[in-house]
Amino acid sequence: MTISDFPRVHIATDHAGMELSAHLVSHLSAKGYEVLDHGPKVYDALDDYPSFCINAALAVVADQEAGTRALGIVLGGSGNGEQIAANKVKGVRAALAWNLSTAQLAREHNDANVVAVGGRQHSVEEATEIIEAFLTEPFSNDERHVRRIGKIATYERTGEVID
């Protein structure tokens, strides 16, 4: 991969993922990614993660709509709430990844554009491997996956459920 092959990465967390987030910003930047940190900037055990995660997800969609390759990372204790928040943004397909296979399949089959990882569920090394797997796995463009994603997008736009 050349530097131009790397997508821009938007990252957000809650207090439980701050150590992992700081590591990822440094690690991914050193690998050539342009990493944009959507917060929080300071530790607060009572923070509310939705705004951070929604802003990162909005930035991913805005970049993609502008023709910029972009992916997102949202982190928390479990990653569940952060995934839910990101998935409220129109155009986001956020996937909770808990191992290499789920990270790769999220990209390969679902063309997920945001990955959620639980910072309290993995070592820093394991979480980094999961996220790198997500960032480097291409979408297959297999017709069945394109069709299924299209049905989800239609529902998101129109509220129509297509059989």
PDB file of C-alpha atoms in Angstrom:
ATOM      1  CA  MET A   1       0.000   0.000   0.000  1.00  0.00           C
ATOM      2  CA  THR A   2       1.107   3.531  -0.686  1.00  0.00           C
ATOM      3  CA  ILE A   3       0.082   6.436   1.508  1.00  0.00           C
ATOM      4  CA  SER A   4      -2.570   7.424  -1.057  1.00  0.00           C
ATOM      5  CA  ASP A   5      -4.113   3.966  -0.606  1.00  0.00           C
ATOM      6  CA  PHE A   6      -4.890   4.645   3.046  1.00  0.00           C
ATOM      7  CA  PRO A   7      -8.305   6.029   3.893  1.00  0.00           C
ATOM      8  CA  ARG A   8      -8.754   9.019   6.162  1.00  0.00           C
ATOM      9  CA  VAL A   9      -9.732   7.712   9.592  1.00  0.00           C
ATOM     10  CA  HIS A  10     -12.175   9.406  11.949  1.00  0.00           C
ATOM     11  CA  ILE A  11     -11.945   8.191  15.542  1.00  0.00           C
ATOM     12  CA  ALA A  12     -14.069   8.794  18.637  1.00  0.00           C
ATOM     13  CA  THR A  13     -14.338   7.185  22.041  1.00  0.00           C
ATOM     14  CA  ASP A  14     -15.730   7.466  25.513  1.00  0.00           C
ATOM     15  CA  HIS A  15     -13.678   7.529  28.690  1.00  0.00           C
ATOM     16  CA  ALA A  16     -13.241   3.727  28.643  1.00  0.00           C
ATOM     17  CA  GLY A  17     -11.491   3.804  25.286  1.00  0.00           C
ATOM     18  CA  MET A  18      -9.255   6.843  25.720  1.00  0.00           C
ATOM     19  CA  GLU A  19      -6.013   4.884  26.220  1.00  0.00           C
ATOM     20  CA  LEU A  20      -6.728   2.752  23.165  1.00  0.00           C
ATOM     21  CA  SER A  21      -7.771   5.813  21.150  1.00  0.00           C
ATOM     22  CA  ALA A  22      -4.531   7.663  21.969  1.00  0.00           C
ATOM     23  CA  HIS A  23      -2.535   4.575  20.967  1.00  0.00           C
ATOM     24  CA  LEU A  24      -4.456   4.214  17.685  1.00  0.00           C
ATOM     25  CA  VAL A  25      -4.088   7.881  16.741  1.00  0.00           C
ATOM     26  CA  SER A  26      -0.324   7.594  17.160  1.00  0.00           C
ATOM     27  CA  HIS A  27       0.013   4.104  15.652  1.00  0.00           C
ATOM     28  CA  LEU A  28      -2.163   4.713  12.592  1.00  0.00           C
ATOM     29  CA  SER A  29      -0.655   8.160  11.937  1.00  0.00           C
ATOM     30  CA  ALA A  30       2.810   6.581  11.955  1.00  0.00           C
ATOM     31  CA  LYS A  31       1.590   4.051   9.363  1.00  0.00           C
ATOM     32  CA  GLY A  32       0.481   6.847   7.011  1.00  0.00           C
ATOM     33  CA  TYR A  33      -3.188   7.274   7.846  1.00  0.00           C
ATOM     34  CA  GLU A  34      -4.623  10.762   8.280  1.00  0.00           C
ATOM     35  CA  VAL A  35      -6.376  10.342  11.630  1.00  0.00           C
ATOM     36  CA  LEU A  36      -8.926  12.894  12.839  1.00  0.00           C
ATOM     37  CA  ASP A  37      -9.798  12.637  16.530  1.00  0.00           C
ATOM     38  CA  HIS A  38     -13.379  13.588  17.404  1.00  0.00           C
ATOM     39  CA  GLY A  39     -12.842  13.328  21.131  1.00  0.00           C
ATOM     40  CA  PRO A  40     -13.102  13.480  23.931  1.00  0.00           C
ATOM     41  CA  LYS A  41      -9.994  15.550  24.577  1.00  0.00           C
ATOM     42  CA  VAL A  42      -9.880  15.015  28.368  1.00  0.00           C
ATOM     43  CA  TYR A  43     -10.810  12.104  30.592  1.00  0.00           C
ATOM     44  CA  ASP A  44     -14.241  12.360  32.203  1.00  0.00           C
ATOM     45  CA  ALA A  45     -15.689   9.175  33.704  1.00  0.00           C
ATOM     46  CA  LEU A  46     -19.183  10.641  33.250  1.00  0.00           C
ATOM     47  CA  ASP A  47     -18.809  11.694  29.618  1.00  0.00           C
ATOM     48  CA  ASP A  48     -21.566  11.080  27.108  1.00  0.00           C
ATOM     49  CA  TYR A  49     -20.122   9.250  24.101  1.00  0.00           C
ATOM     50  CA  PRO A  50     -22.988   9.747  21.611  1.00  0.00           C
ATOM     51  CA  SER A  51     -21.886  13.209  20.470  1.00  0.00           C
ATOM     52  CA  PHE A  52     -18.296  12.078  19.888  1.00  0.00           C
ATOM     53  CA  CYS A  53     -19.351   8.975  17.954  1.00  0.00           C
ATOM     54  CA  ILE A  54     -22.052  10.732  15.959  1.00  0.00           C
ATOM     55  CA  ASN A  55     -19.612  13.486  14.959  1.00  0.00           C
ATOM     56  CA  ALA A  56     -17.050  10.915  13.794  1.00  0.00           C
ATOM     57  CA  ALA A  57     -19.755   9.074  11.828  1.00  0.00           C
ATOM     58  CA  LEU A  58     -20.995  12.322  10.259  1.00  0.00           C
ATOM     59  CA  ALA A  59     -17.432  13.105   9.185  1.00  0.00           C
ATOM     60  CA  VAL A  60     -17.045   9.666   7.550  1.00  0.00           C
ATOM     61  CA  VAL A  61     -20.235  10.171   5.544  1.00  0.00           C
ATOM     62  CA  ALA A  62     -19.301  13.743   4.590  1.00  0.00           C
ATOM     63  CA  ASP A  63     -15.884  12.604   3.379  1.00  0.00           C
ATOM     64  CA  GLN A  64     -17.347   9.708   1.412  1.00  0.00           C
ATOM     65  CA  GLU A  65     -19.951  11.967  -0.195  1.00  0.00           C
ATOM     66  CA  ALA A  66     -17.133  14.363  -1.174  1.00  0.00           C
ATOM     67  CA  GLY A  67     -15.239  11.497  -2.817  1.00  0.00           C
ATOM     68  CA  THR A  68     -12.645  11.080  -0.054  1.00  0.00           C
ATOM     69  CA  ARG A  69     -11.846   7.537   1.075  1.00  0.00           C
ATOM     70  CA  ALA A  70     -12.737   7.517   4.761  1.00  0.00           C
ATOM     71  CA  LEU A  71     -13.515   5.034   7.500  1.00  0.00           C
ATOM     72  CA  GLY A  72     -14.368   5.443  11.160  1.00  0.00           C
ATOM     73  CA  ILE A  73     -13.470   3.893  14.495  1.00  0.00           C
ATOM     74  CA  VAL A  74     -15.641   4.234  17.595  1.00  0.00           C
ATOM     75  CA  LEU A  75     -14.445   2.882  20.917  1.00  0.00           C
ATOM     76  CA  GLY A  76     -15.951   2.312  24.318  1.00  0.00           C
ATOM     77  CA  GLY A  77     -15.937  -0.201  27.125  1.00  0.00           C
ATOM     78  CA  SER A  78     -17.890  -2.736  25.068  1.00  0.00           C
ATOM     79  CA  GLY A  79     -18.289  -0.834  21.801  1.00  0.00           C
ATOM     80  CA  ASN A  80     -22.032  -1.527  21.784  1.00  0.00           C
ATOM     81  CA  GLY A  81     -23.342   1.928  22.639  1.00  0.00           C
ATOM     82  CA  GLU A  82     -20.823   3.567  20.363  1.00  0.00           C
ATOM     83  CA  GLN A  83     -21.887   1.325  17.471  1.00  0.00           C
ATOM     84  CA  ILE A  84     -25.546   2.155  18.113  1.00  0.00           C
ATOM     85  CA  ALA A  85     -24.809   5.896  18.161  1.00  0.00           C
ATOM     86  CA  ALA A  86     -22.791   5.751  14.923  1.00  0.00           C
ATOM     87  CA  ASN A  87     -25.507   3.703  13.209  1.00  0.00           C
ATOM     88  CA  LYS A  88     -28.028   6.504  13.773  1.00  0.00           C
ATOM     89  CA  VAL A  89     -26.188   8.556  11.136  1.00  0.00           C
ATOM     90  CA  LYS A  90     -27.689   8.162   7.678  1.00  0.00           C
ATOM     91  CA  GLY A  91     -25.190   6.412   5.435  1.00  0.00           C
ATOM     92  CA  VAL A  92     -23.263   4.691   8.209  1.00  0.00           C
ATOM     93  CA  ARG A  93     -22.887   0.952   8.455  1.00  0.00           C
ATOM     94  CA  ALA A  94     -21.130   0.469  11.793  1.00  0.00           C
ATOM     95  CA  ALA A  95     -20.102  -3.026  12.819  1.00  0.00           C
ATOM     96  CA  LEU A  96     -19.031  -4.284  16.231  1.00  0.00           C
ATOM     97  CA  ALA A  97     -15.849  -6.294  15.710  1.00  0.00           C
ATOM     98  CA  TRP A  98     -14.542  -8.622  18.382  1.00  0.00           C
ATOM     99  CA  ASN A  99     -11.995 -10.637  16.399  1.00  0.00           C
ATOM    100  CA  LEU A 100     -10.152 -10.543  13.086  1.00  0.00           C
ATOM    101  CA  SER A 101     -12.872 -12.451  11.240  1.00  0.00           C
ATOM    102  CA  THR A 102     -15.721 -10.133  12.280  1.00  0.00           C
ATOM    103  CA  ALA A 103     -13.611  -7.106  11.345  1.00  0.00           C
ATOM    104  CA  GLN A 104     -12.762  -8.502   7.914  1.00  0.00           C
ATOM    105  CA  LEU A 105     -16.298  -9.703   7.184  1.00  0.00           C
ATOM    106  CA  ALA A 106     -17.723  -6.315   8.156  1.00  0.00           C
ATOM    107  CA  ARG A 107     -15.760  -4.788   5.283  1.00  0.00           C
ATOM    108  CA  GLU A 108     -15.804  -7.703   2.830  1.00  0.00           C
ATOM    109  CA  HIS A 109     -19.536  -8.497   3.015  1.00  0.00           C
ATOM    110  CA  ASN A 110     -21.177  -5.396   4.474  1.00  0.00           C
ATOM    111  CA  ASP A 111     -18.920  -2.580   3.241  1.00  0.00           C
ATOM    112  CA  ALA A 112     -19.051  -1.274   6.823  1.00  0.00           C
ATOM    113  CA  ASN A 113     -17.605   2.215   7.023  1.00  0.00           C
ATOM    114  CA  VAL A 114     -17.278   2.405  10.822  1.00  0.00           C
ATOM    115  CA  VAL A 115     -15.906  -0.218  13.210  1.00  0.00           C
ATOM    116  CA  ALA A 116     -16.779  -0.364  16.901  1.00  0.00           C
ATOM    117  CA  VAL A 117     -14.413  -2.046  19.338  1.00  0.00           C
ATOM    118  CA  GLY A 118     -14.664  -2.532  23.072  1.00  0.00           C
ATOM    119  CA  GLY A 119     -11.572  -1.130  24.748  1.00  0.00           C
ATOM    120  CA  ARG A 120     -12.224  -3.159  27.883  1.00  0.00           C
ATOM    121  CA  GLN A 121     -12.661  -6.375  25.898  1.00  0.00           C
ATOM    122  CA  HIS A 122      -9.204  -6.602  24.306  1.00  0.00           C
ATOM    123  CA  SER A 123      -5.571  -5.848  24.952  1.00  0.00           C
ATOM    124  CA  VAL A 124      -4.230  -2.817  23.087  1.00  0.00           C
ATOM    125  CA  GLU A 125      -2.344  -5.165  20.767  1.00  0.00           C
ATOM    126  CA  GLU A 126      -5.392  -7.304  20.000  1.00  0.00           C
ATOM    127  CA  ALA A 127      -7.626  -4.273  19.422  1.00  0.00           C
ATOM    128  CA  THR A 128      -5.001  -2.772  17.110  1.00  0.00           C
ATOM    129  CA  GLU A 129      -4.915  -5.972  15.040  1.00  0.00           C
ATOM    130  CA  ILE A 130      -8.715  -5.997  14.788  1.00  0.00           C
ATOM    131  CA  ILE A 131      -8.814  -2.380  13.649  1.00  0.00           C
ATOM    132  CA  GLU A 132      -5.986  -2.847  11.144  1.00  0.00           C
ATOM    133  CA  ALA A 133      -7.852  -5.845   9.711  1.00  0.00           C
ATOM    134  CA  PHE A 134     -10.946  -3.663   9.293  1.00  0.00           C
ATOM    135  CA  LEU A 135      -9.036  -0.776   7.707  1.00  0.00           C
ATOM    136  CA  THR A 136      -7.197  -2.945   5.178  1.00  0.00           C
ATOM    137  CA  GLU A 137      -9.949  -5.362   4.108  1.00  0.00           C
ATOM    138  CA  PRO A 138     -11.603  -4.358   0.823  1.00  0.00           C
ATOM    139  CA  PHE A 139     -15.294  -4.705   0.037  1.00  0.00           C
ATOM    140  CA  SER A 140     -15.854  -7.731  -2.212  1.00  0.00           C
ATOM    141  CA  ASN A 141     -18.324  -6.011  -4.568  1.00  0.00           C
ATOM    142  CA  ASP A 142     -20.021  -9.407  -4.815  1.00  0.00           C
ATOM    143  CA  GLU A 143     -23.477  -8.900  -6.376  1.00  0.00           C
ATOM    144  CA  ARG A 144     -25.337 -10.433  -3.429  1.00  0.00           C
ATOM    145  CA  HIS A 145     -23.636  -8.099  -0.964  1.00  0.00           C
ATOM    146  CA  VAL A 146     -24.213  -5.052  -3.176  1.00  0.00           C
ATOM    147  CA  ARG A 147     -27.894  -6.051  -3.480  1.00  0.00           C
ATOM    148  CA  ARG A 148     -28.329  -6.456   0.283  1.00  0.00           C
ATOM    149  CA  ILE A 149     -26.612  -3.166   1.091  1.00  0.00           C
ATOM    150  CA  GLY A 150     -28.837  -1.512  -1.512  1.00  0.00           C
ATOM    151  CA  LYS A 151     -31.935  -2.819   0.251  1.00  0.00           C
ATOM    152  CA  ILE A 152     -30.710  -1.402   3.549  1.00  0.00           C
ATOM    153  CA  ALA A 153     -29.974   1.947   1.878  1.00  0.00           C
ATOM    154  CA  THR A 154     -33.431   2.015   0.284  1.00  0.00           C
ATOM    155  CA  TYR A 155     -35.053   1.451   3.660  1.00  0.00           C
ATOM    156  CA  GLU A 156     -32.876   4.162   5.204  1.00  0.00           C
ATOM    157  CA  ARG A 157     -33.886   6.651   2.471  1.00  0.00           C
ATOM    158  CA  THR A 158     -37.546   5.773   1.984  1.00  0.00           C
ATOM    159  CA  GLY A 159     -38.756   3.524   4.797  1.00  0.00           C
ATOM    160  CA  GLU A 160     -39.671   0.911   2.201  1.00  0.00           C
ATOM    161  CA  VAL A 161     -38.798  -2.708   3.014  1.00  0.00           C
ATOM    162  CA  ILE A 162     -37.788  -4.552  -0.162  1.00  0.00           C
ATOM    163  CA  ASP A 163     -38.178  -8.342  -0.253  1.00  0.00           C
TER     164      ASP A 163
END
